[in-house]
Each structure stands twice: as C-alpha cells, then as structure tokens.
PDB file of C-alpha atoms in Angstrom:
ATOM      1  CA  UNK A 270      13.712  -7.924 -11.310  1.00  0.00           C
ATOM      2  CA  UNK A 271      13.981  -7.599  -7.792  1.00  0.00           C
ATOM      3  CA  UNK A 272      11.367  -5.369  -6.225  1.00  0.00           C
ATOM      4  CA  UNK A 273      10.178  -4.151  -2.494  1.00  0.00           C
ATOM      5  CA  UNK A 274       6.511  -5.746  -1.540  1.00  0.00           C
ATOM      6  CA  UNK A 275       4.460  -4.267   0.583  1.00  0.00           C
ATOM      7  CA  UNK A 276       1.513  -5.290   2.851  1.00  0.00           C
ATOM      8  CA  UNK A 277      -1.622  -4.561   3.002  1.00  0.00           C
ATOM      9  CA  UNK A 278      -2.214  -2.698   0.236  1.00  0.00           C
ATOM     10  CA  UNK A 279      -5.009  -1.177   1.539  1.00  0.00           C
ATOM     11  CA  UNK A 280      -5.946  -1.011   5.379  1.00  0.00           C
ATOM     12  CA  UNK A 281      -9.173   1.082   6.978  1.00  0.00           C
ATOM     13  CA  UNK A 282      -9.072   1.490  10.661  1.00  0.00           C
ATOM     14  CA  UNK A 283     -10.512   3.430  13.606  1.00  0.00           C
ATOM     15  CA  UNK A 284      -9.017   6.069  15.222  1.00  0.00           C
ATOM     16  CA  UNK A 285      -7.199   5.272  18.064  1.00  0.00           C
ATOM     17  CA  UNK A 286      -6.204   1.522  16.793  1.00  0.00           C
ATOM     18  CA  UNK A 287      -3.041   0.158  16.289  1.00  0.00           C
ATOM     19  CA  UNK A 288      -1.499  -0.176  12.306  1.00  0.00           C
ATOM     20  CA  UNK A 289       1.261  -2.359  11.078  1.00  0.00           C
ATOM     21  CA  UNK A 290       2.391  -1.864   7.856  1.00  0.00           C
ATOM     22  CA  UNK A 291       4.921  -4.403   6.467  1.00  0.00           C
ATOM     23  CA  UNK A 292       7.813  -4.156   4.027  1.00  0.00           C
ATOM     24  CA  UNK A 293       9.872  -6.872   2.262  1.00  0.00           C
ATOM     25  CA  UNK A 294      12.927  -4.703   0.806  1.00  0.00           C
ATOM     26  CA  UNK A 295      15.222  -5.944  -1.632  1.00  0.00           C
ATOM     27  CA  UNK A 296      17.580  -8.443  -0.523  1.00  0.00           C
ATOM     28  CA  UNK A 297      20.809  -7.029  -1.007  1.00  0.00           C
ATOM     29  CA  UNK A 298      19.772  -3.741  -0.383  1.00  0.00           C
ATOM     30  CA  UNK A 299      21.279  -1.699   3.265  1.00  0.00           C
ATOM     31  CA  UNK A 300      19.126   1.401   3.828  1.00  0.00           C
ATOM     32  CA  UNK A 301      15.401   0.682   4.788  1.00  0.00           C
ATOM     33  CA  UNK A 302      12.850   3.664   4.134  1.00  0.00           C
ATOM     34  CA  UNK A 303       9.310   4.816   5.538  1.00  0.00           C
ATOM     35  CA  UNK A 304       7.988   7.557   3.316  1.00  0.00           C
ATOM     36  CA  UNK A 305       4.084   8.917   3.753  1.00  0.00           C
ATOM     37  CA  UNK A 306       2.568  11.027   1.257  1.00  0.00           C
ATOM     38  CA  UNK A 307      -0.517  12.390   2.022  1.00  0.00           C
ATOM     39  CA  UNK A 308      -3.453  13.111  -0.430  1.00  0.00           C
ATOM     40  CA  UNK A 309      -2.355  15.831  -3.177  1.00  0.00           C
ATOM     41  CA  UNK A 310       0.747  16.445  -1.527  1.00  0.00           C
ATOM     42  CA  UNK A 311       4.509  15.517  -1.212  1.00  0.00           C
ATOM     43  CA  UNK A 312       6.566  12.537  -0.303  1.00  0.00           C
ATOM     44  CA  UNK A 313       7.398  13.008   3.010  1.00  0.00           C
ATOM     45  CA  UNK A 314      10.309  11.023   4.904  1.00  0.00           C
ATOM     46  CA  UNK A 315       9.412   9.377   8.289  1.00  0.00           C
ATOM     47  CA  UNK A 316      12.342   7.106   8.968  1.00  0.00           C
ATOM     48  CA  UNK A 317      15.737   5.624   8.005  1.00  0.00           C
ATOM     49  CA  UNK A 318      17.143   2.187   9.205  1.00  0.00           C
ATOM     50  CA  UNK A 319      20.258   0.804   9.194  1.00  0.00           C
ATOM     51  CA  UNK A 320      22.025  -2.136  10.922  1.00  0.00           C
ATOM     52  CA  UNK A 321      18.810  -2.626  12.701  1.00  0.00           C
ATOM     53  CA  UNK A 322      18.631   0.432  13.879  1.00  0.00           C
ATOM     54  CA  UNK A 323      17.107   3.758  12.972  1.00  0.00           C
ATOM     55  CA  UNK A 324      19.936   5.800  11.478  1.00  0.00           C
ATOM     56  CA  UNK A 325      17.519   8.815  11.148  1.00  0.00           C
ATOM     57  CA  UNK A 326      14.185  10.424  11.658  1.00  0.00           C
ATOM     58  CA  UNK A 327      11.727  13.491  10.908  1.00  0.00           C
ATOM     59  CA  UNK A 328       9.934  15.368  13.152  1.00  0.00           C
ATOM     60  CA  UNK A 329       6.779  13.813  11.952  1.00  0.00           C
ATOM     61  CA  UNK A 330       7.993  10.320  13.436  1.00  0.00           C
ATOM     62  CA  UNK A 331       7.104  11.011  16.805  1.00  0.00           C
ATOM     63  CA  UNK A 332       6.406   8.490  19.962  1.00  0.00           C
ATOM     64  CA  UNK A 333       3.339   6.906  18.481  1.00  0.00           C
ATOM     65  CA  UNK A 334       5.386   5.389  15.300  1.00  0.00           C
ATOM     66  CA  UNK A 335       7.900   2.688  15.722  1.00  0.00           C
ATOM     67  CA  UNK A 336       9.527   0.568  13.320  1.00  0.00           C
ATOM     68  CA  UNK A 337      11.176  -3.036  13.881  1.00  0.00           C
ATOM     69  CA  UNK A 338      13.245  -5.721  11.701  1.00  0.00           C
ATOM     70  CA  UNK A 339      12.050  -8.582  13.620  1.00  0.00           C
ATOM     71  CA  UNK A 340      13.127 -11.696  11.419  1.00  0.00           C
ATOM     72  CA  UNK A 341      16.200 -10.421   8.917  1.00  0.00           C
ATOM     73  CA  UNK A 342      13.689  -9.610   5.852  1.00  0.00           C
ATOM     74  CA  UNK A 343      10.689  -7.676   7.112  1.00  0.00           C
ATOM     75  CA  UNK A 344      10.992  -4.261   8.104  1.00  0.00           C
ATOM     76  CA  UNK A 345       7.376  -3.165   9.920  1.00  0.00           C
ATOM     77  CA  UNK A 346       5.833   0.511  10.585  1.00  0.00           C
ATOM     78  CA  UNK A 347       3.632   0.235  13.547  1.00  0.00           C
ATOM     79  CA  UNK A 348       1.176   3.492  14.491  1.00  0.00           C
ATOM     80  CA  UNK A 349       0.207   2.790  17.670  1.00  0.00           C
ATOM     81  CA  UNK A 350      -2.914   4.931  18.258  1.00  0.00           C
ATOM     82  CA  UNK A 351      -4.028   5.993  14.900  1.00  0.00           C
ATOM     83  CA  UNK A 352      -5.266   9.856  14.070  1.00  0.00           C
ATOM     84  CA  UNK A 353      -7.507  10.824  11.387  1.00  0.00           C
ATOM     85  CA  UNK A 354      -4.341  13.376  10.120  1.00  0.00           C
ATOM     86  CA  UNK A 355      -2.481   9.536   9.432  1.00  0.00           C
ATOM     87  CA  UNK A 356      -4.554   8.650   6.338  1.00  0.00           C
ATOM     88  CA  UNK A 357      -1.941   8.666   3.606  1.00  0.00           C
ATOM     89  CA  UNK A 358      -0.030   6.490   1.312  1.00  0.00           C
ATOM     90  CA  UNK A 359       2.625   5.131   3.106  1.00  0.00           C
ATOM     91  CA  UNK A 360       6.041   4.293   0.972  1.00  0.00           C
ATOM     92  CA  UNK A 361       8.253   1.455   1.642  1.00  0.00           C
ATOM     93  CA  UNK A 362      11.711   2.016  -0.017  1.00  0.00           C
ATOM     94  CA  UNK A 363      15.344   0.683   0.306  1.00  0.00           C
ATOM     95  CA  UNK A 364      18.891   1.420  -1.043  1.00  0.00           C
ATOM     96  CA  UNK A 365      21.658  -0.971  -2.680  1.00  0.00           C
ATOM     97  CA  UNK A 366      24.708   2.100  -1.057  1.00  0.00           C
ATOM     98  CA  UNK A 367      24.086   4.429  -4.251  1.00  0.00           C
ATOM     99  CA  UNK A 368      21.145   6.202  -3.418  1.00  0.00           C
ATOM    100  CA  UNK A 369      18.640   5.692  -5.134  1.00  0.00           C
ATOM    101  CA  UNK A 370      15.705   4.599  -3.414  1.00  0.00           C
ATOM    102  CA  UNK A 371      13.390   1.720  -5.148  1.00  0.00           C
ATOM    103  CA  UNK A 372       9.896   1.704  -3.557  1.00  0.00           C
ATOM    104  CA  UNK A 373       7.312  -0.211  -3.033  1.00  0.00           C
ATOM    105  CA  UNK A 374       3.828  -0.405  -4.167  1.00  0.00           C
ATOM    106  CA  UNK A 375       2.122   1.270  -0.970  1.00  0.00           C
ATOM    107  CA  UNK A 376      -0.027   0.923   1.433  1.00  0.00           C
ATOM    108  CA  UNK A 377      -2.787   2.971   1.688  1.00  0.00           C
ATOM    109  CA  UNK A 378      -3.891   4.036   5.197  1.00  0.00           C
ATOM    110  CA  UNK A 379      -7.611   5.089   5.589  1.00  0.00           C
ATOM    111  CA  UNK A 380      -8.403   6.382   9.198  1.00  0.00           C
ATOM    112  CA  UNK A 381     -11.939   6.622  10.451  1.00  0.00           C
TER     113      UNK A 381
ATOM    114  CA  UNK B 171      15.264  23.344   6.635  1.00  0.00           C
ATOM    115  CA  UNK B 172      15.814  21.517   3.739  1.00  0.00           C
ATOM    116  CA  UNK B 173      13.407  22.081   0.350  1.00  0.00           C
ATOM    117  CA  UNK B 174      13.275  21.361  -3.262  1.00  0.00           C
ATOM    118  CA  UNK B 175      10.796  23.412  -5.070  1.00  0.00           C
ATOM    119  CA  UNK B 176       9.173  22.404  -8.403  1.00  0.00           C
ATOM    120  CA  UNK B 177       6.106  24.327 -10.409  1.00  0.00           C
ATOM    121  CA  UNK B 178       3.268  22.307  -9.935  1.00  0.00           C
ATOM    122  CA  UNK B 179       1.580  22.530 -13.154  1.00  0.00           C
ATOM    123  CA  UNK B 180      -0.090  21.625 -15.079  1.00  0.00           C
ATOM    124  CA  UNK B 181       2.727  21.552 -17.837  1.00  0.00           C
ATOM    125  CA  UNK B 182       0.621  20.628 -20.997  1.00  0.00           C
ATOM    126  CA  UNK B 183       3.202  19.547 -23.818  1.00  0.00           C
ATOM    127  CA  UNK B 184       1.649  18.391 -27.439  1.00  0.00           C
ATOM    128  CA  UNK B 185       2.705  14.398 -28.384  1.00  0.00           C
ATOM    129  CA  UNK B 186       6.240  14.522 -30.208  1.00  0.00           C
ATOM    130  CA  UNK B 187       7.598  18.016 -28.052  1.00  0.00           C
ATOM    131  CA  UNK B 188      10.197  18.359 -25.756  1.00  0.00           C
ATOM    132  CA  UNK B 189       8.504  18.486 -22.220  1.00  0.00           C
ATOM    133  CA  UNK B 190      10.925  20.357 -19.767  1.00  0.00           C
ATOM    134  CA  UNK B 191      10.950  20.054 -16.030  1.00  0.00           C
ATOM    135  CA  UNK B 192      12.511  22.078 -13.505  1.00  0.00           C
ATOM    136  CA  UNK B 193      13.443  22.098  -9.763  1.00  0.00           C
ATOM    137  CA  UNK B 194      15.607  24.047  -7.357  1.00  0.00           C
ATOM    138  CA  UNK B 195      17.092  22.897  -4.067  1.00  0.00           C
ATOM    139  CA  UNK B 196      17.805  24.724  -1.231  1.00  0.00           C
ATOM    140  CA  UNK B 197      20.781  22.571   0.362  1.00  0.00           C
ATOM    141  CA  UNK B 198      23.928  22.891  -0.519  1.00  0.00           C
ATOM    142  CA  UNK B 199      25.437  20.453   0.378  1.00  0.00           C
ATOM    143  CA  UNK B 200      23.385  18.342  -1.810  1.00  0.00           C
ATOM    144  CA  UNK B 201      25.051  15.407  -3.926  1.00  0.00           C
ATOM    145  CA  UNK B 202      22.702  13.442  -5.678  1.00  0.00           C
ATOM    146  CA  UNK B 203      19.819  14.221  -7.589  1.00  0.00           C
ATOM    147  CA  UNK B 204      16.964  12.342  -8.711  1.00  0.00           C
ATOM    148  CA  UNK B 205      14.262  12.242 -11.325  1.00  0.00           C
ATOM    149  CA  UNK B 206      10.876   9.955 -10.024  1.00  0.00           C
ATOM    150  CA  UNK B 207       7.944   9.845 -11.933  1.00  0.00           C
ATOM    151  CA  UNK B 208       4.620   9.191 -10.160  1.00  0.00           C
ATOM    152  CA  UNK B 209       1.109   7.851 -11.935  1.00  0.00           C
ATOM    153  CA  UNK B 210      -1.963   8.791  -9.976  1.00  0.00           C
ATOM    154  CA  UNK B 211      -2.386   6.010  -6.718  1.00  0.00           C
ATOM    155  CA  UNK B 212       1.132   4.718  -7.777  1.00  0.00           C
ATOM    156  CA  UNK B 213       4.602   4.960  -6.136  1.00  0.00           C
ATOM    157  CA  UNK B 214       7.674   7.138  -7.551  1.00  0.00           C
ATOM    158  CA  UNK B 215       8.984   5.707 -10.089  1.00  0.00           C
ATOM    159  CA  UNK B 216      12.898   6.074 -10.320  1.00  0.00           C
ATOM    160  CA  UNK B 217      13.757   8.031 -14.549  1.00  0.00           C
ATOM    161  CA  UNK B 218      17.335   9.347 -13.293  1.00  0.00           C
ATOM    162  CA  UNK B 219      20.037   9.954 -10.734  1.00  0.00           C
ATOM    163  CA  UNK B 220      22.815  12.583 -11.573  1.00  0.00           C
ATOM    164  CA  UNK B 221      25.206  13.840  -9.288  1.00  0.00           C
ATOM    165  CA  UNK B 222      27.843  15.458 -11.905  1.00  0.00           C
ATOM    166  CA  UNK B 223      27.101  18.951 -13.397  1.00  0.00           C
ATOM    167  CA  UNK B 224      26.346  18.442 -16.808  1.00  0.00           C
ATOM    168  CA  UNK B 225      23.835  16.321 -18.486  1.00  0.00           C
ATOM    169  CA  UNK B 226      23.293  13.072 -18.542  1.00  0.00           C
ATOM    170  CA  UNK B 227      21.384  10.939 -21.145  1.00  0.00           C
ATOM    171  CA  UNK B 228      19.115   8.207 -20.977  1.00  0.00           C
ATOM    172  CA  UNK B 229      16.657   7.258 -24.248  1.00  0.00           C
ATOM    173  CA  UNK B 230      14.389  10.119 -24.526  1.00  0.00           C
ATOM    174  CA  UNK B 231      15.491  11.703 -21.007  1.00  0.00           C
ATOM    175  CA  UNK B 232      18.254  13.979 -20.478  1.00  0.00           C
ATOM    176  CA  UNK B 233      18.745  15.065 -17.008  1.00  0.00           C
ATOM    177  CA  UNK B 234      20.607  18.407 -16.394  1.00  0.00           C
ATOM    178  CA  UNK B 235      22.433  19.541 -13.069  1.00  0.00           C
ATOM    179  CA  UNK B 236      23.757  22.992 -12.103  1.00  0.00           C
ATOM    180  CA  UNK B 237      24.945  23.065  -8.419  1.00  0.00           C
ATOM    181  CA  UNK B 238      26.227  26.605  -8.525  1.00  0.00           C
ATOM    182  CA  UNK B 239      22.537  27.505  -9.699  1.00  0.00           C
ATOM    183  CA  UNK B 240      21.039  24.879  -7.311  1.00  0.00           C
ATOM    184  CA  UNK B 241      19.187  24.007  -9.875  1.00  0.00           C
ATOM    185  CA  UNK B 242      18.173  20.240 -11.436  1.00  0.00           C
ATOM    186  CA  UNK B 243      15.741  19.904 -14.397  1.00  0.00           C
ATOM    187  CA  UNK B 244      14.477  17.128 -16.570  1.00  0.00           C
ATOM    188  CA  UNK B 245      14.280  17.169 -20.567  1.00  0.00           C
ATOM    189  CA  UNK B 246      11.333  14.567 -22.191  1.00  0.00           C
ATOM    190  CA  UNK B 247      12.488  14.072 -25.670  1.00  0.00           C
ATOM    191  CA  UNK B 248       9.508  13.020 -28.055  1.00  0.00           C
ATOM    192  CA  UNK B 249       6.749  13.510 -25.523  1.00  0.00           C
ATOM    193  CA  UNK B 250       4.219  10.782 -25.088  1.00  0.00           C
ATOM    194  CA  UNK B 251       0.633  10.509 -23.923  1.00  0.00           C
ATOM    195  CA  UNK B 252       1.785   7.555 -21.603  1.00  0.00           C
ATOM    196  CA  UNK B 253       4.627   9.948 -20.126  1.00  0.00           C
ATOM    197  CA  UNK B 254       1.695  11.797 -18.186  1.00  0.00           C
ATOM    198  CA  UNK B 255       2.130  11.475 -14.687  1.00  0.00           C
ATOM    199  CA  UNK B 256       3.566  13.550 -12.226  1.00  0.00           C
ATOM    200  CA  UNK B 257       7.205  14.104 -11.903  1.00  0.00           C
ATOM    201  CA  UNK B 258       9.258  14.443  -8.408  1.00  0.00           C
ATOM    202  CA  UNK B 259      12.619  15.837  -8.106  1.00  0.00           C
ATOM    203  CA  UNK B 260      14.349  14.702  -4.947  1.00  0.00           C
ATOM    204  CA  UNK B 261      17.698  15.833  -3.290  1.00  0.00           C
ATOM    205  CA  UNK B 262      19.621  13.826  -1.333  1.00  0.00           C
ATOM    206  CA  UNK B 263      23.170  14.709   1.096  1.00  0.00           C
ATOM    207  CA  UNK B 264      23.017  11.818   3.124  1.00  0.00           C
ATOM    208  CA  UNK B 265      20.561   8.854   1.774  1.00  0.00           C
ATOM    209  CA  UNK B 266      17.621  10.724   2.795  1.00  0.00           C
ATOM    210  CA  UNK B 267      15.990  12.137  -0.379  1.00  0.00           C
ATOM    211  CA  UNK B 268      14.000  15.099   0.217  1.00  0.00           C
ATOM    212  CA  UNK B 269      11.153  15.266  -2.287  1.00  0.00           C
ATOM    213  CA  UNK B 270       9.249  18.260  -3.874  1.00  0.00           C
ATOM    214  CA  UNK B 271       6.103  18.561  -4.880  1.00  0.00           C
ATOM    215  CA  UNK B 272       6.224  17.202  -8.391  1.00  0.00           C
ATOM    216  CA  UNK B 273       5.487  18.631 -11.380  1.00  0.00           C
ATOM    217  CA  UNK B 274       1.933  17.300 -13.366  1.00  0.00           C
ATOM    218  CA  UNK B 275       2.717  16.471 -17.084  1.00  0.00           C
ATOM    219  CA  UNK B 276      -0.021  16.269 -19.533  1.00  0.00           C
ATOM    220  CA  UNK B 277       0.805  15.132 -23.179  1.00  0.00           C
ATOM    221  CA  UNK B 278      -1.952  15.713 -25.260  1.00  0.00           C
ATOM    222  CA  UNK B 279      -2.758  13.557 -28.600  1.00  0.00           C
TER     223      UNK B 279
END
C-alpha cells in the first residue's frame, strides 16, 4: 500500500540552526500537508500546497518556515532559525481530491 | 476561528463494550468529517470519513454525523485492549482538517 515517508525521523538541533524536514507523499496524491503537534497537545496545521504552490497557511507559519517541491516528489519544510517553542512532531500528509489526509510517520524535532 | 472540541479523557471502557466518542465543531460550513486514531509517538491514523448525516458503518466502527447539532461522534463496537490510543476528530470545509484534541481510550482486560 502506498504510504507518505518521511525524513529524519528524529533530528536534535541548536537553537538558531537551520531544519529541513523532508516528505515523499503519495504519488498520485494533489494536496501536500505540514502538520506539527506539539507534546500533549493537538495537531496543528502549518501549510497547504498545491500546484507547487502554497494554497494556504496558519498563522503559526510565519517568515522563518518555508516549504519547496524542488524535484516533482519531495516536498521539504525548512525552519530557518530554529526556537526552543519548535520542538514537536512534525506531520507530513497528502490528499488523493477526497479529503482525507494519509500521513506520514513523523519527524520528531528536538530543539536545544 | 475555527474549533472542534472533544473530552479529553480518559474514557475507560471494559474489553467487549461499546466505547463512544464524541466531538463538536464550531464551523458551519463544515463538510467532511473524520475519525483518526493516534498511538502514543505515532501519527493519526485515518478509522472514518463521513460527510452525510446519518451513520455510517465500518466493522466494529460506526461513525455518526449531525450537522444541525454540529456534532460528530464515533461508536467502538466490541472494545479491544489494542483499540487504546487516542482518538482525533477533525473537520474539514476546504482540505484543511482542523483537528481537536483527541479523546484517550483505555480498554481494560
């Protein structure tokens, strides 16, 4: 069964570095997702991307988070100067045109 | 602002009862509804999608919609220690899902 893969699974970094998170959605799929989810609480959504370009975003994705498409099958979250407040479990999902999302595994972000 | 609300739990079911989750979302203009379930250090798990009023049946789950009530819930048929995990209930108008808290399940032997 197709499935969304995410990289690295885990990833500990100082505050103030740069993070990129990468995503491998499902093939066939349209709608690209970054969801966080912070310790203990709820799945938040970041960003929405369509058509190679962001079709939407939350007030939480604010100038230091960017997110690219650069070769047709990875989809990339990039922090550029990471905060302590950006440790969280950051979600990976896409959409066939139904709606529901499929995510992936994770990747958890641990900032010092 | 849009919000879906769940109880947070614990809901503590015995093994073989009829768990039953609810949620309540604040958007109207709301049109499909989903049922994720979420292990510790794991990501949600898609259970259901309705977007009719009504139920709708899947194995042990029956998902139930109300959109005059604004209201979604979740029915566990023949509860099982391996359903314990916590549920999410997410709303969606336009392909971005907004999630609530998630309700923690705990089937006990």
């Amino acid at each position: 069964e197709p499935e969304v893969t995410q990289t690295p699974s885990h990833q500990v970094t100082q505050m103030g570095q740069e993070v990129i998170l990468r995503c491998v959605p499902i093939s066939n799929h349209l709608y690209f997702y970054w969801y966080r989810q912070i310790l203990g609480q709820k799945v938040e959504f970041l960003v929405s991307f369509y058509n190679n370009e962001i079709s939407e975003k939350s007030e939480i994705f604010d100038d230091q988070f960017s997110v690219e498409r650069p070769d047709g099958s990875n989809f990339t979250l990039k922090i550029r100067s990471t905060k302590l407040e950006d440790s969280a479990m950051y979600f990976c999902a896409s959409v066939l045109g139904t709606g529901e999302l499929f995510f992936g595994e994770g990747s958890r972000l641990t900032v010092l | 602002q849009k919000e879906v609300e769940q109880n947070s739990g614990p809901l503590s079911v015995p093994e073989g009862a009829i768990a039953s989750l609810n949620c309540t979302y604040s958007d109207r203009g709301s049109q499909s509804f989903f049922w994720y379930r979420q292990y510790s250090g794991k990501s949600p798990e898609l259970i259901m999608f309705i977007y009719s009023n009504g139920d709708k049946e899947d194995g042990r789950f029956t998902a139930q919609l109300n959109k005059a009530s604004q209201y979604v819930s979740l029915l566990i048929r023949d509860s099982q220690p391996s359903d314990s995990a916590t549920y999410l209930c997410a709303a969606s108008g336009s392909y971005i899902p907004t999630f609530g808290r998630g309700t923690s399940l705990i089937v006990h032997p």
